[in-house]
mmCIF file of C-alpha atoms in Angstrom:
data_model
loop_
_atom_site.group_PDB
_atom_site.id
_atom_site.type_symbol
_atom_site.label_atom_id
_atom_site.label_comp_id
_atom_site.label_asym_id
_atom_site.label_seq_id
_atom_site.Cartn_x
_atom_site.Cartn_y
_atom_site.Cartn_z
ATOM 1 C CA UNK O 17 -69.293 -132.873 -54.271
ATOM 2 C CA UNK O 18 -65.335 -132.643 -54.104
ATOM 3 C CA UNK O 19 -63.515 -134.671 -56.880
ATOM 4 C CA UNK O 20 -60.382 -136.671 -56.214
ATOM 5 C CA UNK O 21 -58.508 -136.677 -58.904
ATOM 6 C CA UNK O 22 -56.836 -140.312 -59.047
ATOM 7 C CA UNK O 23 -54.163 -141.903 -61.465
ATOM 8 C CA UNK O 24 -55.237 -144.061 -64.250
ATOM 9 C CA UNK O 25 -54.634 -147.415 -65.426
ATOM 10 C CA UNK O 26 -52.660 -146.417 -68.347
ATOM 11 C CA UNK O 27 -50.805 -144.080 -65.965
ATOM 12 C CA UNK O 28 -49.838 -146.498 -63.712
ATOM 13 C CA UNK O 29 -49.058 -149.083 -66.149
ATOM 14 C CA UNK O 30 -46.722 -146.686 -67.533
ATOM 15 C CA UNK O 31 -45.502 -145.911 -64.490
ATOM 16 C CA UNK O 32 -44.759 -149.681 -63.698
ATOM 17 C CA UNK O 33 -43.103 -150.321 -67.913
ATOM 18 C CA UNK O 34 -40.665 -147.655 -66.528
ATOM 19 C CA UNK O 35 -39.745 -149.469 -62.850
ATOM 20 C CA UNK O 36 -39.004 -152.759 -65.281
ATOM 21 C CA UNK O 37 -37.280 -151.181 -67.222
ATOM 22 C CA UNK O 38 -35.055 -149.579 -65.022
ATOM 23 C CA UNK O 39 -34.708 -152.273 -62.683
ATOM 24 C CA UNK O 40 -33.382 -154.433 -65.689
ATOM 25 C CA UNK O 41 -30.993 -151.453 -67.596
ATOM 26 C CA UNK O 42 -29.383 -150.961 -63.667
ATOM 27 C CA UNK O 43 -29.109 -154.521 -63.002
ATOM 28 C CA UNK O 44 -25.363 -154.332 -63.044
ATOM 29 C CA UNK O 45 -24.890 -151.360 -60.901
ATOM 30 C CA UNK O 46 -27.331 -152.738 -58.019
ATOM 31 C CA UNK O 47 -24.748 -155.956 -57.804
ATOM 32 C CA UNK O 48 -21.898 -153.264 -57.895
ATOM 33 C CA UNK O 49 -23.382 -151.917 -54.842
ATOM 34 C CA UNK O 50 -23.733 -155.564 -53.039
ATOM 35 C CA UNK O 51 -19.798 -155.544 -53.256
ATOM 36 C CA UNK O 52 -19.648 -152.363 -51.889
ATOM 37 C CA UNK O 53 -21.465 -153.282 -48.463
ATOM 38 C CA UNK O 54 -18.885 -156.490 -48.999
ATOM 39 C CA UNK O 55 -16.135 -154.597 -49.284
ATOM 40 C CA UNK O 56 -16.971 -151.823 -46.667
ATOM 41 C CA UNK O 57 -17.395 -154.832 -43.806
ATOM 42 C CA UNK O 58 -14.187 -156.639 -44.924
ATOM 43 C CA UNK O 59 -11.385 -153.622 -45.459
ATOM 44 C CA UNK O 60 -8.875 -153.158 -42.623
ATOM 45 C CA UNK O 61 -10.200 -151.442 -40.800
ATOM 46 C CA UNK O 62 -13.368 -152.514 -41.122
ATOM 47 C CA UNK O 63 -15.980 -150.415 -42.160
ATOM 48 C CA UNK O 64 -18.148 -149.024 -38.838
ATOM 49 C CA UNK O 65 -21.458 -151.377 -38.440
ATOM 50 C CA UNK O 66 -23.932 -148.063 -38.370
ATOM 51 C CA UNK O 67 -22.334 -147.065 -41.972
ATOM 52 C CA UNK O 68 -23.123 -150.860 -43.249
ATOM 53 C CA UNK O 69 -25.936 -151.281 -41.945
ATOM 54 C CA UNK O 70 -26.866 -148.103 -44.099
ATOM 55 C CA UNK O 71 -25.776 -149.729 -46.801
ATOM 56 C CA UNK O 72 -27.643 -153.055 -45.834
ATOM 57 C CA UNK O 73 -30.479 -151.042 -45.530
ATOM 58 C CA UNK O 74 -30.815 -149.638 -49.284
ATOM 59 C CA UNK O 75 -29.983 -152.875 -50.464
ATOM 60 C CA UNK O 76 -33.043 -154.415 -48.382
ATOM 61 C CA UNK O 77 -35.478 -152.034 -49.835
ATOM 62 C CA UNK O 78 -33.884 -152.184 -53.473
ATOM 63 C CA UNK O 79 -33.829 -155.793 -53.771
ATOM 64 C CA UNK O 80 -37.260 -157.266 -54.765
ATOM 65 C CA UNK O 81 -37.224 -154.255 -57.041
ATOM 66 C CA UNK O 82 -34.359 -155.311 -58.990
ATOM 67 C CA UNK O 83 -35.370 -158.849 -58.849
ATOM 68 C CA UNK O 84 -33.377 -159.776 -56.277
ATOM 69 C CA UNK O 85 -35.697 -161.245 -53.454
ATOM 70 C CA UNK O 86 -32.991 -162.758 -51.583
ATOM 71 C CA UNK O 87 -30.641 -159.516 -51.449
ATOM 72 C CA UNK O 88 -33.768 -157.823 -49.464
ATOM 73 C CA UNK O 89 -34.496 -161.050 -47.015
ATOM 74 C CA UNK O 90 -30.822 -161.355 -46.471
ATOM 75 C CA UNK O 91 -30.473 -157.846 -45.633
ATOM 76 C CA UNK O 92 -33.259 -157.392 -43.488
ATOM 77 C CA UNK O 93 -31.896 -159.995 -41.331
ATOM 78 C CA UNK O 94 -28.447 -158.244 -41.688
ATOM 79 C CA UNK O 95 -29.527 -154.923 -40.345
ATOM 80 C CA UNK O 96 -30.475 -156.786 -37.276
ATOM 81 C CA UNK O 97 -26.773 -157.925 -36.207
ATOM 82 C CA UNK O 98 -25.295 -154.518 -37.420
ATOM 83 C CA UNK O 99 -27.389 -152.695 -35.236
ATOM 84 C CA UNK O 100 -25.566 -154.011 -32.198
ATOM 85 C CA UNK O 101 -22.632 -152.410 -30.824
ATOM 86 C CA UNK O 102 -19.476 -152.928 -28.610
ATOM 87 C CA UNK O 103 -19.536 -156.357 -27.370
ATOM 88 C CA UNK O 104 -22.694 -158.000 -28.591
ATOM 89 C CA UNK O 105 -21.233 -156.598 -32.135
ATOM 90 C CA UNK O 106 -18.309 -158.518 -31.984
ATOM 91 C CA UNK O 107 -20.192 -161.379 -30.689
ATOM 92 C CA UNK O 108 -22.407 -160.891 -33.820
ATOM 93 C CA UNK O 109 -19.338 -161.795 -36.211
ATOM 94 C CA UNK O 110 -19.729 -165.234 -37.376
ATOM 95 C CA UNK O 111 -23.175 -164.469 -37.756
ATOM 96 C CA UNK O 112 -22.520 -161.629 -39.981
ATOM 97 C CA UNK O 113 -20.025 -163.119 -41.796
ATOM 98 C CA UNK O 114 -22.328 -165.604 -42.880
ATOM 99 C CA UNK O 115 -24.580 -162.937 -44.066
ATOM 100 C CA UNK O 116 -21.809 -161.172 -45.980
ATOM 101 C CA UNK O 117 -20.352 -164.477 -47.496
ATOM 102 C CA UNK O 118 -23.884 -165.244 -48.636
ATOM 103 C CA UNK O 119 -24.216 -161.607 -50.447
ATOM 104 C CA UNK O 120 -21.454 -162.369 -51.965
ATOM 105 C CA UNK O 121 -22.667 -165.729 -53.781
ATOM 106 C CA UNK O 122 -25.872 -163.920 -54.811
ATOM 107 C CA UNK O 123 -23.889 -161.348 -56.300
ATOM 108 C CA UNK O 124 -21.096 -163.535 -57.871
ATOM 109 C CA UNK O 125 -23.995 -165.672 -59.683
ATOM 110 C CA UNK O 126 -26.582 -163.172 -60.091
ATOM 111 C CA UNK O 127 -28.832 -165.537 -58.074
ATOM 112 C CA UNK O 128 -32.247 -163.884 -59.115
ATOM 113 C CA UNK O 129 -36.013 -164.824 -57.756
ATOM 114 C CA UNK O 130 -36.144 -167.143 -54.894
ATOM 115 C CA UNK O 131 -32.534 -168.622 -56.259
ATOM 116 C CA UNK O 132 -33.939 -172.126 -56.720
ATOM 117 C CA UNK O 133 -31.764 -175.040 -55.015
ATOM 118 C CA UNK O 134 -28.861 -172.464 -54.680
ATOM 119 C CA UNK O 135 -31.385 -169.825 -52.985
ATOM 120 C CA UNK O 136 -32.542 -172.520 -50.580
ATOM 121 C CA UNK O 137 -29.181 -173.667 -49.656
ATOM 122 C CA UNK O 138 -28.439 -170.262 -48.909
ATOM 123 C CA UNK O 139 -31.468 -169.517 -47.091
ATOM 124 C CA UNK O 140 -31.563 -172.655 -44.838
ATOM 125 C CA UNK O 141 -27.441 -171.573 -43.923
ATOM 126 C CA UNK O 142 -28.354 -168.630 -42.824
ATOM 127 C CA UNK O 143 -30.829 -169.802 -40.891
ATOM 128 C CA UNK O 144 -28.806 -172.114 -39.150
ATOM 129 C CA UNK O 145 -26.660 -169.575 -38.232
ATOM 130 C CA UNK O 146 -29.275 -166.779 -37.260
ATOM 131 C CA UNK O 147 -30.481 -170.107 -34.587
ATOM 132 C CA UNK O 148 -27.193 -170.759 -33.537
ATOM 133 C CA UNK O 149 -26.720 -167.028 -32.479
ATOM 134 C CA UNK O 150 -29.676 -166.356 -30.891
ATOM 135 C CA UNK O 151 -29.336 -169.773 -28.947
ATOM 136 C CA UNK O 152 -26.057 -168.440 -28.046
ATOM 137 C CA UNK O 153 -27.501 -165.152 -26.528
ATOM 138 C CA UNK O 154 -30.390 -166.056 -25.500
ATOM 139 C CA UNK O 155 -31.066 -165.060 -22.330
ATOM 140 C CA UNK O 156 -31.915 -167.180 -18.908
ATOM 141 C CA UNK X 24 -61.168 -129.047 -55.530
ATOM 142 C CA UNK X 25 -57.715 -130.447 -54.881
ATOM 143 C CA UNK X 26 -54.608 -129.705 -57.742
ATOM 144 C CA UNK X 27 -54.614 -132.014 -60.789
ATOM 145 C CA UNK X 28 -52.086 -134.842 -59.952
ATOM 146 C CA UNK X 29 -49.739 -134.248 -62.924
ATOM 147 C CA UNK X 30 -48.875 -131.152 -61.666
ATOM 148 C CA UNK X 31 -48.464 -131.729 -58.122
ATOM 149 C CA UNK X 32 -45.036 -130.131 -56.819
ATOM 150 C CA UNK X 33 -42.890 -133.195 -55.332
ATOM 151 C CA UNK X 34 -39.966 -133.168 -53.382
ATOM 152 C CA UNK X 35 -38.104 -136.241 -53.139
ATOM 153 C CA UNK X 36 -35.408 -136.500 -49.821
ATOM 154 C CA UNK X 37 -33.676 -139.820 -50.430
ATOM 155 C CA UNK X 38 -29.716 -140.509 -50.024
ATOM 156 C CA UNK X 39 -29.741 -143.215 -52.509
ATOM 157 C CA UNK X 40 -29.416 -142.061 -56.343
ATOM 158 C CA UNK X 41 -31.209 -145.283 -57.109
ATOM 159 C CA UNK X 42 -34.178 -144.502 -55.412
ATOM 160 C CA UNK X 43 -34.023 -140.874 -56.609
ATOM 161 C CA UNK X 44 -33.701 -141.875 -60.307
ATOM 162 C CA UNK X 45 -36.792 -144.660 -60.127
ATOM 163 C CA UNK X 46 -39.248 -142.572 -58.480
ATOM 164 C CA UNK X 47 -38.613 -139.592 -60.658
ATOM 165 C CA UNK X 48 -38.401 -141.914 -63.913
ATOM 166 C CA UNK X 49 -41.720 -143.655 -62.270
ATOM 167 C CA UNK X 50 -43.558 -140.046 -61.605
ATOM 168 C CA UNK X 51 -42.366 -138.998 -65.042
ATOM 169 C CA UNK X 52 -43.946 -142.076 -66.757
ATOM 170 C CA UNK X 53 -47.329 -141.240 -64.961
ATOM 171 C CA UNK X 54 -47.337 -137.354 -66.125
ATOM 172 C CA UNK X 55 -45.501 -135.794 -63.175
ATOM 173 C CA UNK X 56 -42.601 -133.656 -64.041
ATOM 174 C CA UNK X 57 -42.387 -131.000 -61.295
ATOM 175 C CA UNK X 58 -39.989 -133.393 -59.361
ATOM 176 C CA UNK X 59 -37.253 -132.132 -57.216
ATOM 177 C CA UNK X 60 -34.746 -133.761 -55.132
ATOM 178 C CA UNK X 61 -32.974 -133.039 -51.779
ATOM 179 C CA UNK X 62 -30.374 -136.100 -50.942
ATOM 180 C CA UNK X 63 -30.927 -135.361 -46.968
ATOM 181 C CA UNK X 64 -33.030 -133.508 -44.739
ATOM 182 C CA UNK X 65 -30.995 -130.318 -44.204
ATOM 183 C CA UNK X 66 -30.910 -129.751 -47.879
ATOM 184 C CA UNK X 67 -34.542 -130.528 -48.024
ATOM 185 C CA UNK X 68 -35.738 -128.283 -45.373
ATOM 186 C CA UNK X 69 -33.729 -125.340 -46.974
ATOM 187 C CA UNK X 70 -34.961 -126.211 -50.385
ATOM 188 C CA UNK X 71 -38.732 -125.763 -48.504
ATOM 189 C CA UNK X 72 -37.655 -121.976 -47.821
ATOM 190 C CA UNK X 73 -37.252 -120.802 -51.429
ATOM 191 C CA UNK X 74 -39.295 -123.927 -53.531
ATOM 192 C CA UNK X 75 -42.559 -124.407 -51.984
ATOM 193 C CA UNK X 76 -43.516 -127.989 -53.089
ATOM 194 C CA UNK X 77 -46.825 -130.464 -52.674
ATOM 195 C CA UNK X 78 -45.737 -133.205 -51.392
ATOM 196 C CA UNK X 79 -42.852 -134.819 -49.782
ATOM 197 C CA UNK X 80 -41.451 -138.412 -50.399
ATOM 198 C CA UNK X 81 -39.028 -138.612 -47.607
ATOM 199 C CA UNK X 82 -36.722 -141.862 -46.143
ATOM 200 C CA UNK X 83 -36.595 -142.595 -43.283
ATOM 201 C CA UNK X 84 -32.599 -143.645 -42.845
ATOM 202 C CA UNK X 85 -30.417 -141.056 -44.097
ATOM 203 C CA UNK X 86 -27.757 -138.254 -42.127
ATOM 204 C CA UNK X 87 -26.994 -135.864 -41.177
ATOM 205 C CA UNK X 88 -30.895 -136.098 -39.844
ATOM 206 C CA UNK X 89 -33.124 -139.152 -40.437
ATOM 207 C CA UNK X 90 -36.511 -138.930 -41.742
ATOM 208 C CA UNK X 91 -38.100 -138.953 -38.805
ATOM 209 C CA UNK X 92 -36.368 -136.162 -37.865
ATOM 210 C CA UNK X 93 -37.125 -134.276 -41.013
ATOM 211 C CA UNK X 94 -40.569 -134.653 -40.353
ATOM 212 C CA UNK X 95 -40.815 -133.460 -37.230
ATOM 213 C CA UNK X 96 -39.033 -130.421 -38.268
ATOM 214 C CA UNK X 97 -41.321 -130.000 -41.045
ATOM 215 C CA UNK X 98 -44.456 -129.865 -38.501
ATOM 216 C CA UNK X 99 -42.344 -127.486 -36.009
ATOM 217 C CA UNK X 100 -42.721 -124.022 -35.315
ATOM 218 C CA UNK X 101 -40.513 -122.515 -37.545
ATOM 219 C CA UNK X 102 -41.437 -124.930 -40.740
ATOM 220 C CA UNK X 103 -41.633 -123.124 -43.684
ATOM 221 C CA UNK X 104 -44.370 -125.651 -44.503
ATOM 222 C CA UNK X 105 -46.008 -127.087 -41.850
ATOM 223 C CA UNK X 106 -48.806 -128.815 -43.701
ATOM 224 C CA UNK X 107 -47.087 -130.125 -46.438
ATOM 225 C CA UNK X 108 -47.741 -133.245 -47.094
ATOM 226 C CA UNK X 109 -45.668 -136.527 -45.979
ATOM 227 C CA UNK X 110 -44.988 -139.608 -47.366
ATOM 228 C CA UNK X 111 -42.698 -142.184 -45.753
ATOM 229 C CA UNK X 112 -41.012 -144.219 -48.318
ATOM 230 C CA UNK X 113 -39.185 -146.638 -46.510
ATOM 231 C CA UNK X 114 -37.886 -150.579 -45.949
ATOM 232 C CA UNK X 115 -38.759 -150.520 -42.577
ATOM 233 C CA UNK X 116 -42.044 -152.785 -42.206
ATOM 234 C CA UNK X 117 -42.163 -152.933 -38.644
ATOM 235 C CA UNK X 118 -45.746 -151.792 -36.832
ATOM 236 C CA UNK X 119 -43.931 -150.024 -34.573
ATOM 237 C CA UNK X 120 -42.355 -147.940 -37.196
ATOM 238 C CA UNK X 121 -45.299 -147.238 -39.191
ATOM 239 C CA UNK X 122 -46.577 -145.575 -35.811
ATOM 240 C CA UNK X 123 -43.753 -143.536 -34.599
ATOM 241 C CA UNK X 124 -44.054 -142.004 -38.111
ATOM 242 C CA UNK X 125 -47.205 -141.105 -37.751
ATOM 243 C CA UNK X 126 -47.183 -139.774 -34.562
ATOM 244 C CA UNK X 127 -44.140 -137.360 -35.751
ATOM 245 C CA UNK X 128 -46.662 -136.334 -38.711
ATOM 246 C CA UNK X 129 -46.062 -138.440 -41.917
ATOM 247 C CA UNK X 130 -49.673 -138.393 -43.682
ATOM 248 C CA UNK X 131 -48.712 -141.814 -45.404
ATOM 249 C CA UNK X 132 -46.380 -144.588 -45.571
ATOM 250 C CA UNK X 133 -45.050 -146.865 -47.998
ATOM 251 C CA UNK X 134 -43.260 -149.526 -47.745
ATOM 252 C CA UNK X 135 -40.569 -150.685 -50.000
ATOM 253 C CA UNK X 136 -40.186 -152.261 -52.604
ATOM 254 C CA UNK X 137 -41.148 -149.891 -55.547
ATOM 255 C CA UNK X 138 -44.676 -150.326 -57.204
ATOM 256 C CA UNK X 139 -46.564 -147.846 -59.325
ATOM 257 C CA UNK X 140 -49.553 -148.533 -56.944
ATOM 258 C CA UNK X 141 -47.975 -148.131 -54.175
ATOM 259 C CA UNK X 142 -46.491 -144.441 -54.769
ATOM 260 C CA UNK X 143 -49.112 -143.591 -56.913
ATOM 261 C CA UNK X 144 -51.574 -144.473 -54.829
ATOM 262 C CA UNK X 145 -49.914 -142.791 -52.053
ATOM 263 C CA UNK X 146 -49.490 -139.431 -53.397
ATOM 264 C CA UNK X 147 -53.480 -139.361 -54.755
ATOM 265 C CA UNK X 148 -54.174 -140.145 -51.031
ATOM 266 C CA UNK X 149 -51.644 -137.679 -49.889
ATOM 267 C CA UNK X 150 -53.280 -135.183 -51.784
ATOM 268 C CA UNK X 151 -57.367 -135.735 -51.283
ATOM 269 C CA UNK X 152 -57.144 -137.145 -48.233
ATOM 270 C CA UNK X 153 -54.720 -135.080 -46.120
ATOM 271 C CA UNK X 154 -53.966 -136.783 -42.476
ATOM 272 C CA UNK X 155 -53.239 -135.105 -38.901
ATOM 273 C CA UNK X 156 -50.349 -135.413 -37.573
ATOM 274 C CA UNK X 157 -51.877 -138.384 -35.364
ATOM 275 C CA UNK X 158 -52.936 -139.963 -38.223
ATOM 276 C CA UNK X 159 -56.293 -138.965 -38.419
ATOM 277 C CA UNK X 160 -57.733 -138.637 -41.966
ATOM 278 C CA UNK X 161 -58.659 -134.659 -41.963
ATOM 279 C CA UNK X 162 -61.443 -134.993 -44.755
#
């Protein structure tokens, strides 16, 4: 019979002591790199979409990992409008500057978890906006 | 009988230094200290000519070459390690993704964020039970 070696518990709880820990000791540097992405999309010249959504991109699979739920939905969404290009990017800036402005708040007040009334106000926003965009493009 | 996990060779092609530091710390914290890390594909598959590793943790977006990419150069003719195996460590949750990985040869993928389950439980599976490159568990 072949054996499969496998982790153990104490292994993995180990393993999962050291992503807490890390996630809280690099707290500060994770918002550092929300203004980053903030800053990239607002200097003049702006920074190119594909480069942000990069950025976007990290942040979207770092956020629930730092405890930052909302960074990772937000993003997610992001990606989506960053993706486009020539016209139907710059049709795609209110949208993403709704996104952006809404970073921006998490970051400013370290809005953790689901954000509470805050996290809802921001959600429901962007929704709105996300709506009135693709009611706007929709095709037909 | 496959390797002992703890000293499994890993090579970890990520852009991010976040993501490199927390797997390594996370790897380290379960035993694994052979970790090595490559912040793009070019510099991984060079790394593959003169470091033969285990397994792979690879991302998918990164440049010069995306993971995707990587991977399929890994499985090409002139790998240096054709079967090595692949995990995707990604955000991208889409189905679609998940298949176009597999079909370029990634043995397993794992979605962000970060658990010790997940990439633990990953690289076990990586390791006894190797895929094909359509996805088809070998053994």
């Amino acid at each position: 019979m072949t054996h499969s070696p496998q982790f153990s518990e104490a292994q993995r709880q180990a393993a999962d002591a050291f992503i807490a820990g890390f996630a809280e000791q690099h707290a500060d540097e994770f918002i550092e790199s929300i203004g980053r992405l903030h800053q990239a999309w607002s200097a003049e010249p702006p920074g190119e979409a594909a480069a942000c959504r990069l950025l976007a991109h990290d942040l979207a699979g770092l956020g629930d990992t730092f405890g930052f739920p909302l960074v990772t939905s937000l993003c997610r969404s992001l990606c989506r409008f960053l993706k486009l290009r020539g016209d139907a990017l710059a049709g795609a800036q209110g949208v993403i500057a709704v996104h952006m402005d809404a970073l921006r708040l998490i970051a400013a007040n370290r809005v953790r978890g689901d954000g509470g009334q805050v996290g809802r106000e921001i959600t429901e926003e962007l929704a709105r906006a996300v709506l009135k965009f693709d009611l706007e493009h929709a095709e037909g | 009988m496959a390797a002992p996990l703890n000293s499994l060779r890993i090579l970890l092609v990520d852009d991010t230094p976040f993501v490199i530091s927390l797997v390594r710390g996370l790897l380290a914290a379960a035993g694994v200290n052979r970790v090595t890390a490559a912040r793009n594909g070019i510099e991984a598959l060079h790394l593959l000519e003169t470091a033969p590793q285990d397994v792979a943790f690879v991302d998918w977006e990164m440049e010069p070459i995306n993971g995707i990419e990587f991977v399929k150069a890994v499985r090409g003719p002139a790998s240096p390690a054709p079967r090595l195996p692949l995990i995707m460590l990604t955000a991208h949750a889409a189905t679609c993704r998940v298949l176009e990985a597999r079909a370029a040869g990634v043995n397993e993928y794992l979605i962000k964020p970060f658990t010790a389950s997940g990439v633990l439980g990953r690289l076990a599976a990586a390791v006894n039970q190797p895929r094909g490159p359509a996805g088809k568990r070998l053994h």
